[in-house]
Structure formats: structure tokens, C-alpha cells
mmCIF file of C-alpha atoms in Angstrom:
data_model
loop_
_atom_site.group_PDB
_atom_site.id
_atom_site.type_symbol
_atom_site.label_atom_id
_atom_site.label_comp_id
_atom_site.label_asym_id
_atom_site.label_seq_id
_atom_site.Cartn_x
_atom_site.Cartn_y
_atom_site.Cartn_z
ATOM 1 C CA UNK F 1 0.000 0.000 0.000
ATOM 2 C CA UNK F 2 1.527 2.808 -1.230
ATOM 3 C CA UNK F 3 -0.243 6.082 -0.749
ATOM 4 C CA UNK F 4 2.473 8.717 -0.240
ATOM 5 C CA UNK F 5 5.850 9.301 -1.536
ATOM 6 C CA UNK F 6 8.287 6.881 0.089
ATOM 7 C CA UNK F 7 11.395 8.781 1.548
ATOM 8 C CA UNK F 8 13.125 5.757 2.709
ATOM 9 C CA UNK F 9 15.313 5.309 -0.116
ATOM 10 C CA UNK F 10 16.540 8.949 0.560
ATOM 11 C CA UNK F 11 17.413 8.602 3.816
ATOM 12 C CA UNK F 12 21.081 8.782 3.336
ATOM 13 C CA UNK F 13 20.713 12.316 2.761
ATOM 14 C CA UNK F 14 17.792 13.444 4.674
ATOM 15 C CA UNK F 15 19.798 14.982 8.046
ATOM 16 C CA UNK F 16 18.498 12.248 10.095
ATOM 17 C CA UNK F 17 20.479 10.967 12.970
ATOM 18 C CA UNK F 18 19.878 7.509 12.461
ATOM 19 C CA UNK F 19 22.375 4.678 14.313
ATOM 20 C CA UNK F 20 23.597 1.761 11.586
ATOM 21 C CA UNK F 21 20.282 0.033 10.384
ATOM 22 C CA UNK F 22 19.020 -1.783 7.453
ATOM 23 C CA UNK F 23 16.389 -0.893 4.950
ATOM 24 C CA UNK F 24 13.725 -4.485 4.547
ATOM 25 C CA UNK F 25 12.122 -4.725 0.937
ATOM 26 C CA UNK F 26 11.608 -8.619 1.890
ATOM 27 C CA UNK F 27 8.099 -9.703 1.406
ATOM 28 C CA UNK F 28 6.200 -13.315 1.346
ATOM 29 C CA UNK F 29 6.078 -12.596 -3.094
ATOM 30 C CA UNK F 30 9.630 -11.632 -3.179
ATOM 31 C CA UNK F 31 11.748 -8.279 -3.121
ATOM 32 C CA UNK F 32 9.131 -5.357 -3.135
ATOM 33 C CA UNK F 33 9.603 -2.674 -5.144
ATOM 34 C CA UNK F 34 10.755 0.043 -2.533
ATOM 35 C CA UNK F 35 11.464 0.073 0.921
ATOM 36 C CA UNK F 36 8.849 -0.495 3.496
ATOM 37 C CA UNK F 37 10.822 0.122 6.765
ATOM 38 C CA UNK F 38 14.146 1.409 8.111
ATOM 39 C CA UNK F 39 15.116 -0.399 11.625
ATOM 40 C CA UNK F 40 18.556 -0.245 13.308
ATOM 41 C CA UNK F 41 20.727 -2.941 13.938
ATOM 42 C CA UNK F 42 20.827 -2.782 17.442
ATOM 43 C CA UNK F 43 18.337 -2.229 21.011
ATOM 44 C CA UNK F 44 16.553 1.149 21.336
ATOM 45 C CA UNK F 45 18.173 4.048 23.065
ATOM 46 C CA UNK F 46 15.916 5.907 25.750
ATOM 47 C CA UNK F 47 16.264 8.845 23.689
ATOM 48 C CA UNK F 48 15.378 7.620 20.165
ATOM 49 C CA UNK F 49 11.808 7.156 20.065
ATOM 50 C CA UNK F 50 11.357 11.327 20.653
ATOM 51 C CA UNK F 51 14.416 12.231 18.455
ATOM 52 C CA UNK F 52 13.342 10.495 15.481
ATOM 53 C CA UNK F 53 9.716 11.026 15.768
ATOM 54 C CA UNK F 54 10.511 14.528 15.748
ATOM 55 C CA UNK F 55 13.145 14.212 12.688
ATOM 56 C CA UNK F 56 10.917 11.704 10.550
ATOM 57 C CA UNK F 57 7.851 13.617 11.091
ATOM 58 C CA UNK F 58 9.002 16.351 8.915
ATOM 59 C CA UNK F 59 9.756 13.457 6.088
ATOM 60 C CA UNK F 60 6.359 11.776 6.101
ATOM 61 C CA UNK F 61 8.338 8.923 8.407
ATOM 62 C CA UNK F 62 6.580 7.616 11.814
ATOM 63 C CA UNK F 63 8.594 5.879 14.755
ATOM 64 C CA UNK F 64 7.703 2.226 15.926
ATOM 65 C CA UNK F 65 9.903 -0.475 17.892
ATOM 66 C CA UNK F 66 10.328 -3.707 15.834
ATOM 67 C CA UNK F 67 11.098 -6.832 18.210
ATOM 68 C CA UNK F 68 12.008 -10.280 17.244
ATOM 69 C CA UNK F 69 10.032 -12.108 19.972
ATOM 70 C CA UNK F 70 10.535 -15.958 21.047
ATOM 71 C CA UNK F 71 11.166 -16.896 17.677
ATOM 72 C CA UNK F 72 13.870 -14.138 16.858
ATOM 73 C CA UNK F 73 12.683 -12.989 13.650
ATOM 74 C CA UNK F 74 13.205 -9.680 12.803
ATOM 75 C CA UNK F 75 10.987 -7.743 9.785
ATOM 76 C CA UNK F 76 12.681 -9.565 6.896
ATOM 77 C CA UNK F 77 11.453 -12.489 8.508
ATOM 78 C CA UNK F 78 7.838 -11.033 8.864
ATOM 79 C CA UNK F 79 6.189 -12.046 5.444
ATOM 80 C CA UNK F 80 4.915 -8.859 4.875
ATOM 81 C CA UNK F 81 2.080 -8.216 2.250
ATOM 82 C CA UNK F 82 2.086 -4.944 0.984
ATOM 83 C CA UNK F 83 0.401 -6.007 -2.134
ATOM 84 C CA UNK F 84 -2.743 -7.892 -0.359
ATOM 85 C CA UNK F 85 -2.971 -4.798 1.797
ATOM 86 C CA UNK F 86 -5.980 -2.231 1.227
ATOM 87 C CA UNK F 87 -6.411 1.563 2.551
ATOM 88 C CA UNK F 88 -7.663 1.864 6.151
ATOM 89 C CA UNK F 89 -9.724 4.747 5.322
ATOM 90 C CA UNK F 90 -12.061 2.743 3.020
ATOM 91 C CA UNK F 91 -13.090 0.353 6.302
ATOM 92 C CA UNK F 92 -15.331 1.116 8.790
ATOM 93 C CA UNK F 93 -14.352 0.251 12.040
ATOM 94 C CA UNK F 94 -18.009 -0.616 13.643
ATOM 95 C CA UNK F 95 -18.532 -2.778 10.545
ATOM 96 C CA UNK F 96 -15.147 -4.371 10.746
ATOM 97 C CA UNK F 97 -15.762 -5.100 14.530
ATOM 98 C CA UNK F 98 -18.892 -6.403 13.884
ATOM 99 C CA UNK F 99 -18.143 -9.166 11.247
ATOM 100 C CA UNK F 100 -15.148 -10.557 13.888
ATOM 101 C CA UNK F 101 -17.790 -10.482 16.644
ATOM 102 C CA UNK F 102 -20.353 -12.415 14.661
ATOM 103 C CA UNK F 103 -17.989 -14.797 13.959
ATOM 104 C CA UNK F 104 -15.590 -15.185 17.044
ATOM 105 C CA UNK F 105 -17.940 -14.073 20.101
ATOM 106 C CA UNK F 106 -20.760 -16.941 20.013
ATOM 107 C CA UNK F 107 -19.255 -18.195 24.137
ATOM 108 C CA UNK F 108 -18.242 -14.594 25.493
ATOM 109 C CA UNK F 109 -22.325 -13.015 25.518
ATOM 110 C CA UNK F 110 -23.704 -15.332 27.106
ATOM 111 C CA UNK F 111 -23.458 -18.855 29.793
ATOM 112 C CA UNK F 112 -26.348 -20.344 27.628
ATOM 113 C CA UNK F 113 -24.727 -19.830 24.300
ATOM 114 C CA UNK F 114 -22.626 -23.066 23.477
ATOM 115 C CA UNK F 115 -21.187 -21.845 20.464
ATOM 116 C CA UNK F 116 -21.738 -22.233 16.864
ATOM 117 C CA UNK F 117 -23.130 -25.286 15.359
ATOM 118 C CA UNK F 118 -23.980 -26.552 18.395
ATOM 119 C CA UNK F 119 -27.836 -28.557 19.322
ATOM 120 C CA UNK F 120 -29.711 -25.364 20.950
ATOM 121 C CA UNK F 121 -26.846 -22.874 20.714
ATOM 122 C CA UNK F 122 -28.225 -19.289 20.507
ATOM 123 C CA UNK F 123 -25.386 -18.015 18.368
ATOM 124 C CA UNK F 124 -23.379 -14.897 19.525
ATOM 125 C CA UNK F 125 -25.045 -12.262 20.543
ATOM 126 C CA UNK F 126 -26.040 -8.898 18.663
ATOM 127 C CA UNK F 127 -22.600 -6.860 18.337
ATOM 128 C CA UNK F 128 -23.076 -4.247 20.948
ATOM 129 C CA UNK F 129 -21.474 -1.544 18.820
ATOM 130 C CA UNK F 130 -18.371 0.532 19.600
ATOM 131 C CA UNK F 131 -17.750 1.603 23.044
ATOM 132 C CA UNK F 132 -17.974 5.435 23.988
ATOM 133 C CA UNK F 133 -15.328 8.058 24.595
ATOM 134 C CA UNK F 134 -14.099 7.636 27.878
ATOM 135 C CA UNK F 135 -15.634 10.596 30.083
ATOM 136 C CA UNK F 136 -11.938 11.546 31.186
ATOM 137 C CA UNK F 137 -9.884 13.845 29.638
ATOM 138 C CA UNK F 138 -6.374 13.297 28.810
ATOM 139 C CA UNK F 139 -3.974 13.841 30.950
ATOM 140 C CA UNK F 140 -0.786 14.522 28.993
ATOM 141 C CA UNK F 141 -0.436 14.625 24.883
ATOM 142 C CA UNK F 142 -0.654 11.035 22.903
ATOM 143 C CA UNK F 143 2.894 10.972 21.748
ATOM 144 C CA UNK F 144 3.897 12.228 25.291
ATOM 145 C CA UNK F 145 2.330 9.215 26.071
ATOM 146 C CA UNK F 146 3.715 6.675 23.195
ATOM 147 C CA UNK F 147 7.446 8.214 23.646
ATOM 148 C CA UNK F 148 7.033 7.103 27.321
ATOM 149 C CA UNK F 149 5.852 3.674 26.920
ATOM 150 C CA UNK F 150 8.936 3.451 24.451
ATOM 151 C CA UNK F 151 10.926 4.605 26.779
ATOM 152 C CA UNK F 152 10.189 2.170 29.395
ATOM 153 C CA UNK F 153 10.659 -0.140 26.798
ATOM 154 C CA UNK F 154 13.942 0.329 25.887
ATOM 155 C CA UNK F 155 15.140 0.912 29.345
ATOM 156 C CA UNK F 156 14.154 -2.987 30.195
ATOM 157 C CA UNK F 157 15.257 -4.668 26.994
ATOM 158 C CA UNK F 158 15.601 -8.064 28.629
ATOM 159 C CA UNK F 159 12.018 -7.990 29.021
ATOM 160 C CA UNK F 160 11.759 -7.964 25.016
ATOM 161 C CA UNK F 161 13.884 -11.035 24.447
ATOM 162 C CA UNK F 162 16.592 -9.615 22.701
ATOM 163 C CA UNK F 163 15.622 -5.493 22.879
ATOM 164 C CA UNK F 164 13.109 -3.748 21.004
ATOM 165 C CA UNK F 165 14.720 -1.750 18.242
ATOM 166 C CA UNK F 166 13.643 1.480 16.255
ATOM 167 C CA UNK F 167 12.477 1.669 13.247
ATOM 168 C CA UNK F 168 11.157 4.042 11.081
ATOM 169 C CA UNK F 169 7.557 3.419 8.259
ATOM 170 C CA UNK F 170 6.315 6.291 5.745
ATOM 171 C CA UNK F 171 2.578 6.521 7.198
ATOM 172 C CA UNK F 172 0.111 9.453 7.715
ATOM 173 C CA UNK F 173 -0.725 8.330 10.931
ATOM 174 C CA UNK F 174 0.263 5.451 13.691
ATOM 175 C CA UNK F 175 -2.802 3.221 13.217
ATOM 176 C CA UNK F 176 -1.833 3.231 9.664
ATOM 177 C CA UNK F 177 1.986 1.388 9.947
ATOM 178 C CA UNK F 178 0.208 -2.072 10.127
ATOM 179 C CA UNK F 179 -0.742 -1.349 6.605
ATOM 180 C CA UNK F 180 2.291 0.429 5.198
ATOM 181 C CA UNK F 181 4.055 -2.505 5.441
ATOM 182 C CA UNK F 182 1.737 -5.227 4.857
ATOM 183 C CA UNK F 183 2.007 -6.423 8.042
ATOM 184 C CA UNK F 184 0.735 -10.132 7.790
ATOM 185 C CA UNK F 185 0.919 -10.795 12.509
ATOM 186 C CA UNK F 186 -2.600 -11.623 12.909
ATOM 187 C CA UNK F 187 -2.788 -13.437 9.050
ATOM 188 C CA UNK F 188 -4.758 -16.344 10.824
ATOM 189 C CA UNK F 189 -7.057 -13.668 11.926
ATOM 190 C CA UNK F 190 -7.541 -11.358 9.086
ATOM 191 C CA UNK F 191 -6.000 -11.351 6.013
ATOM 192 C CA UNK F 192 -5.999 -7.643 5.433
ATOM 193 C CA UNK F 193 -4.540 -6.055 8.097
ATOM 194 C CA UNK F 194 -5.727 -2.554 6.961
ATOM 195 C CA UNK F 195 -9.445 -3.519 8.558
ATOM 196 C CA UNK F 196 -7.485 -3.882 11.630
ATOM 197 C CA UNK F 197 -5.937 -0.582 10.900
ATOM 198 C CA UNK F 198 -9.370 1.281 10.455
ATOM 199 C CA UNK F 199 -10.025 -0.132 14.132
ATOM 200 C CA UNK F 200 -6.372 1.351 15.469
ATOM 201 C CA UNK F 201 -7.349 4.560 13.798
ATOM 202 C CA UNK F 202 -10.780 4.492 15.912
ATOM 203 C CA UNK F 203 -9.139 3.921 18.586
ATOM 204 C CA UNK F 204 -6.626 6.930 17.768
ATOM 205 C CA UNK F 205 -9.530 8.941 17.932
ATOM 206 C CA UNK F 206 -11.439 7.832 20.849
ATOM 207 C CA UNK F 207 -8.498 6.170 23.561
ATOM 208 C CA UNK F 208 -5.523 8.575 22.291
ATOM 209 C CA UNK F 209 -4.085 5.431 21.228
ATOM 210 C CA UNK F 210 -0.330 4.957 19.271
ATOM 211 C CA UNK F 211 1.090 2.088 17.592
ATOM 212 C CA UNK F 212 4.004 1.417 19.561
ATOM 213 C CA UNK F 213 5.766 -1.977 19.048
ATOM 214 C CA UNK F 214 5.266 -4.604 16.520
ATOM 215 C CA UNK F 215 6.719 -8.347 16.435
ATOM 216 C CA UNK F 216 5.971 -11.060 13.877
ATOM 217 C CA UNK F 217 1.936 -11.794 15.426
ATOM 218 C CA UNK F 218 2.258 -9.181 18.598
ATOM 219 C CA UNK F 219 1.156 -5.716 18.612
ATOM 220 C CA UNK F 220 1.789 -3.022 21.973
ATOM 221 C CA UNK F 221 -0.288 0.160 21.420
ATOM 222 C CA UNK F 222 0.149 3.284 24.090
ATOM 223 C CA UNK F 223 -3.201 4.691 25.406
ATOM 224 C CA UNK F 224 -3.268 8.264 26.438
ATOM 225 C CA UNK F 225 -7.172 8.189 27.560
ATOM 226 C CA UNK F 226 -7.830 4.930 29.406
ATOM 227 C CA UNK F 227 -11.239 3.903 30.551
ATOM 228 C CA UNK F 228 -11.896 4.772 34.036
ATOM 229 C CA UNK F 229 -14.801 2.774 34.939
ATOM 230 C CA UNK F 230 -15.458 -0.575 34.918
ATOM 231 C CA UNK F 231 -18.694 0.054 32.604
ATOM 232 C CA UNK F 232 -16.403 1.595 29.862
ATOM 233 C CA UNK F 233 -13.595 -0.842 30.259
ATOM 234 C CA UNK F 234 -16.188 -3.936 29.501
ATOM 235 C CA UNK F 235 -17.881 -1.994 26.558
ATOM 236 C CA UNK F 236 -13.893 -2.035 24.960
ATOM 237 C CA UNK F 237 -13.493 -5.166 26.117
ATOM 238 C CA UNK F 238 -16.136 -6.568 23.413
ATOM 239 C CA UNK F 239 -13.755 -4.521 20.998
ATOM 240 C CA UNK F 240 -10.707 -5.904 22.502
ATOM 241 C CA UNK F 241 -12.021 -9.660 21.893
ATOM 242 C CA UNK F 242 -13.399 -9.309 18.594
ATOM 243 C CA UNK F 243 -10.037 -7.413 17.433
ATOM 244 C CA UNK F 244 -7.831 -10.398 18.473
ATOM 245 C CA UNK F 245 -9.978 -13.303 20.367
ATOM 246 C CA UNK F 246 -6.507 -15.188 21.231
ATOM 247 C CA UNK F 247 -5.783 -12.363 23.901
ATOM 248 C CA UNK F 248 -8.777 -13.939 25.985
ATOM 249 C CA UNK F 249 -9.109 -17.377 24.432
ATOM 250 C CA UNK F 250 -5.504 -18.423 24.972
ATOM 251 C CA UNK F 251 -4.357 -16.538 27.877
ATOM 252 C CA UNK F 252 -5.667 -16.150 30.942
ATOM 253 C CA UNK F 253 -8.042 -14.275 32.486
ATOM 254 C CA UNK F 254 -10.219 -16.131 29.919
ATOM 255 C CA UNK F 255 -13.171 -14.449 30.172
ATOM 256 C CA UNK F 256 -14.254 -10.340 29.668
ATOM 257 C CA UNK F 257 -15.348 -9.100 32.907
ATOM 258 C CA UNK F 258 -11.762 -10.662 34.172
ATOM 259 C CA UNK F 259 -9.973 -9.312 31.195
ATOM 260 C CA UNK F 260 -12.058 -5.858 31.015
ATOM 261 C CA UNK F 261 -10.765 -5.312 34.821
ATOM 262 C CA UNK F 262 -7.266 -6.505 34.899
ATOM 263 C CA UNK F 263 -6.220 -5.435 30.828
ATOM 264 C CA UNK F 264 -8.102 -2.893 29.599
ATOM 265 C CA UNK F 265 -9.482 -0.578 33.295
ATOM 266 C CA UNK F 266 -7.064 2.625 33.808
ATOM 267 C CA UNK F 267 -4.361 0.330 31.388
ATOM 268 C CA UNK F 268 -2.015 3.069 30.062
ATOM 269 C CA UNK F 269 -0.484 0.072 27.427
ATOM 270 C CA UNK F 270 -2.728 -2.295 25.651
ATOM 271 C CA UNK F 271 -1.193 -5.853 23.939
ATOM 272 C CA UNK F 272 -2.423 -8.084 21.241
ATOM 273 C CA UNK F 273 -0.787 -11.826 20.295
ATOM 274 C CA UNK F 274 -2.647 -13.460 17.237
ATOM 275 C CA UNK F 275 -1.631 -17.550 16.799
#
């Protein structure tokens, strides 16, 4: 998905700052025709999430950490899909959330409900639609918020399995670098990540939410406007499931009252793991 002029291959020259890093073209067809990422060859410095989001903004380039997880791949290893990828903007995020629910949620509405296909089953429930704007306001700026949660990051790199490392994607926006590079993590899941995206971008909107680190299925997003009741934290937690059911189905707490409370309530960080 290519949708603005890519300055990657320029970055030689740009006046960036950058450490020694490697430009990844690698995707699941082959080479791709341009560069879809930058991302340096070593752990993330404290400093370098706010230096280079302040540097590659004025370049049409956004910030993210890149990790190599358990299995130590790294984004050549990702099978990216740029070319399977559509435009967030053309997705609506209610819709998009509202297919996965009808399709993932039938045991998370209700004890009765024995899922699909099942003698006497009831079938999910209707999709309860997107959850409101929390009442609270914001207590410091979003990317105050994102180059904080980076911060910490970097600071505790044997927490990431190997250190989280920057890297830089041409997007408009942070729910958009999922797309920009075809990112294929929750491929058992959806297919086209850039539904996924328009859901990121909603949640830009309503949670002050950033992309902040992406592995090879995991996803870390900053949230600068938390819910602050329980009431709004179970509303997102419908979201929350039908965005990536593996975060409740295969880990515990299991169910969404347990996993409203202890993941999503007055959570500052929110994290997604697709099989």
C-alpha cells in the first residue's frame, strides 16, 4: 500500500540521525519494489523514540519499535504483504468489529450460548457496537504518552527477548503502519490487516491510542485516555475480543469481565498476540 511518496530510499541524505540500520524490501512474493521500513541494527536508546519522531515527522516517516520475539525474527522475517494490503480509510471500524464479533464471540455473551453449530446454541449475541469516549480527559499529549511507553521499553530490553529496536515506516498516521508494510501478525485472523488498521485509527480517535511496538503476530499500542470505569472498560473489552480473540481465548483471564478489569481498566499500554 503505497499512498504517499516513500522517503526511505533517501534517507542517506535526509539529516536524520539515524544509528547503523538496514532498509527491509523482503516480502512473502519476493523483493518489493521500494522500501517499506528502516530499523537499526541494534536495542533502542531511551532517547530515540522522541528524536526520530521529531526528525521523521518532517519526512512523512513515523517511529515504531520492531522486536524479534521468542522466535527471533526480525521484519525480513515477517512475510509482509504490501500487495494484499488495502487503505484503512475505506473500512469502517463498527462494521469491521462487527463481522469478527459475529464470527468469534458466540461463548463470550452469554453462559447459555454453546457456540456455533452446536444442538440449541443461541449463536453470539447482537454486536453491541463501539464503546464510547471515555468521560476523562487526557492527561498529557498522545505521543507524550507513546514516547514514554517506548521509553520504558527500551530501558528494560531483557524484558523484550533480545531489545526492542527502532524503526522508522512512511505513514500518515500510527494506526496506519500495520498497513504500510503489509504487516501479515494476525494473518490467521484477518487477512488484510488494513481492517485492523481502520479499528487502530478508531481507537486513535477515541483512547488517544499509538502504535508502539510490533513483532511477527504481537502488537503493543500506548493509550493516552484509558477507561476509568469498569462500565467503559467492559464496553472495549467486546472490541478488545473481537479485534484479536486469542488475547482472551488463549491466555488467561479467559473471560471479559476478568480481562475488562485486569487489561483494559485505567491500562495506560494495551497488547495483542494473534496464533
Amino acid at each position: 500500500m503505497a499512498t504517499l511518496p516513500n522517503p526511505l530510499p533517501s534517507l542517506a541524505t535526509s539529516g536524520l540521525d539515524l544509528p547503523p540500520g538496514s532498509l527491509v524490501d523482503a516480502t512473502l512474493d519476493g523483493p518489493w519494489h521500494e522500501p517499506l521500513l528502516w530499523y537499526a541494527d541494534g536495542p533502542a536508546d531511551l532517547r530515540d523514540w522522541s528524536r526520530l519522531r521529531a526528525g521523521g515527522r518532517r519526512l512523512g516517516l513515523l517511529p515504531v519499535l520492531v522486536t524479534g520475539g521468542r522466535r527471533d525474527q526480525w521484519p525480513e522475517e515477517w512475510d509482509l504483504c504490501p500487495d494484499g494490503t488495502s487503505y484503512p480509510g475505506d473500512h469502517d471500524a463498527d462494521e469491521v468489529l462487527a463481522g469478527y464479533w459475529t464470527d468469534y464471540a458466540a461463548d463470550e455473551v452469554a453462559p447459555e450460548n454453546t457456540g456455533s453449530g452446536t444442538e440449541g446454541s443461541q449463536g453470539p449475541g447482537p454486536w453491541p457496537g463501539l464503546a464510547p469516549v471515555p468521560a476523562r480527559e487526557a492527561a498529557e499529549d498522545a505521543d507524550t504518552v507513546a514516547a514514554g511507553l517506548a521509553g520504558v521499553i527500551a530501558a528494560d530490553a531483557d524484558a523484550w527477548l533480545g531489545g526492542a529496536r527502532m524503526a522508522l515506516v512512511p505513514a500518515r498516521r500510527s494506526a496506519d503502519i500495520p498497513a504500510a508494510i503489509g504487516w501479515s501478525g494476525p494473518m490467521n485472523h484477518e487477512n488484510d490487516v488494513a481492517r485492523l488498521c481502520a479499528v487502530l485509527r478508531s481507537w486513535e480517535d477515541r483512547y488517544d491510542a499509538r502504535v508502539v511496538v510490533l513483532g511477527f503476530d504481537t502488537m503493543t499500542v500506548s493509550v493516552g485516555r484509558p477507561p476509568a470505569t469498569i462500565e467503559e472498560a467492559r464496553a472495549l473489552a467486546a472490541e478488545h475480543y473481537a479485534f484479536c480473540p486469542d488475547n482472551i481465548d488463549q491466555s488467561p483471564p479467559y473471560d471479559l469481565d476478568a480481562y475488562a478489569e485486569k487489561a483494559v481498566l485505567n491500562q495506560e499500554a494495551w497488547s495483542f498476540w494473534w496464533d
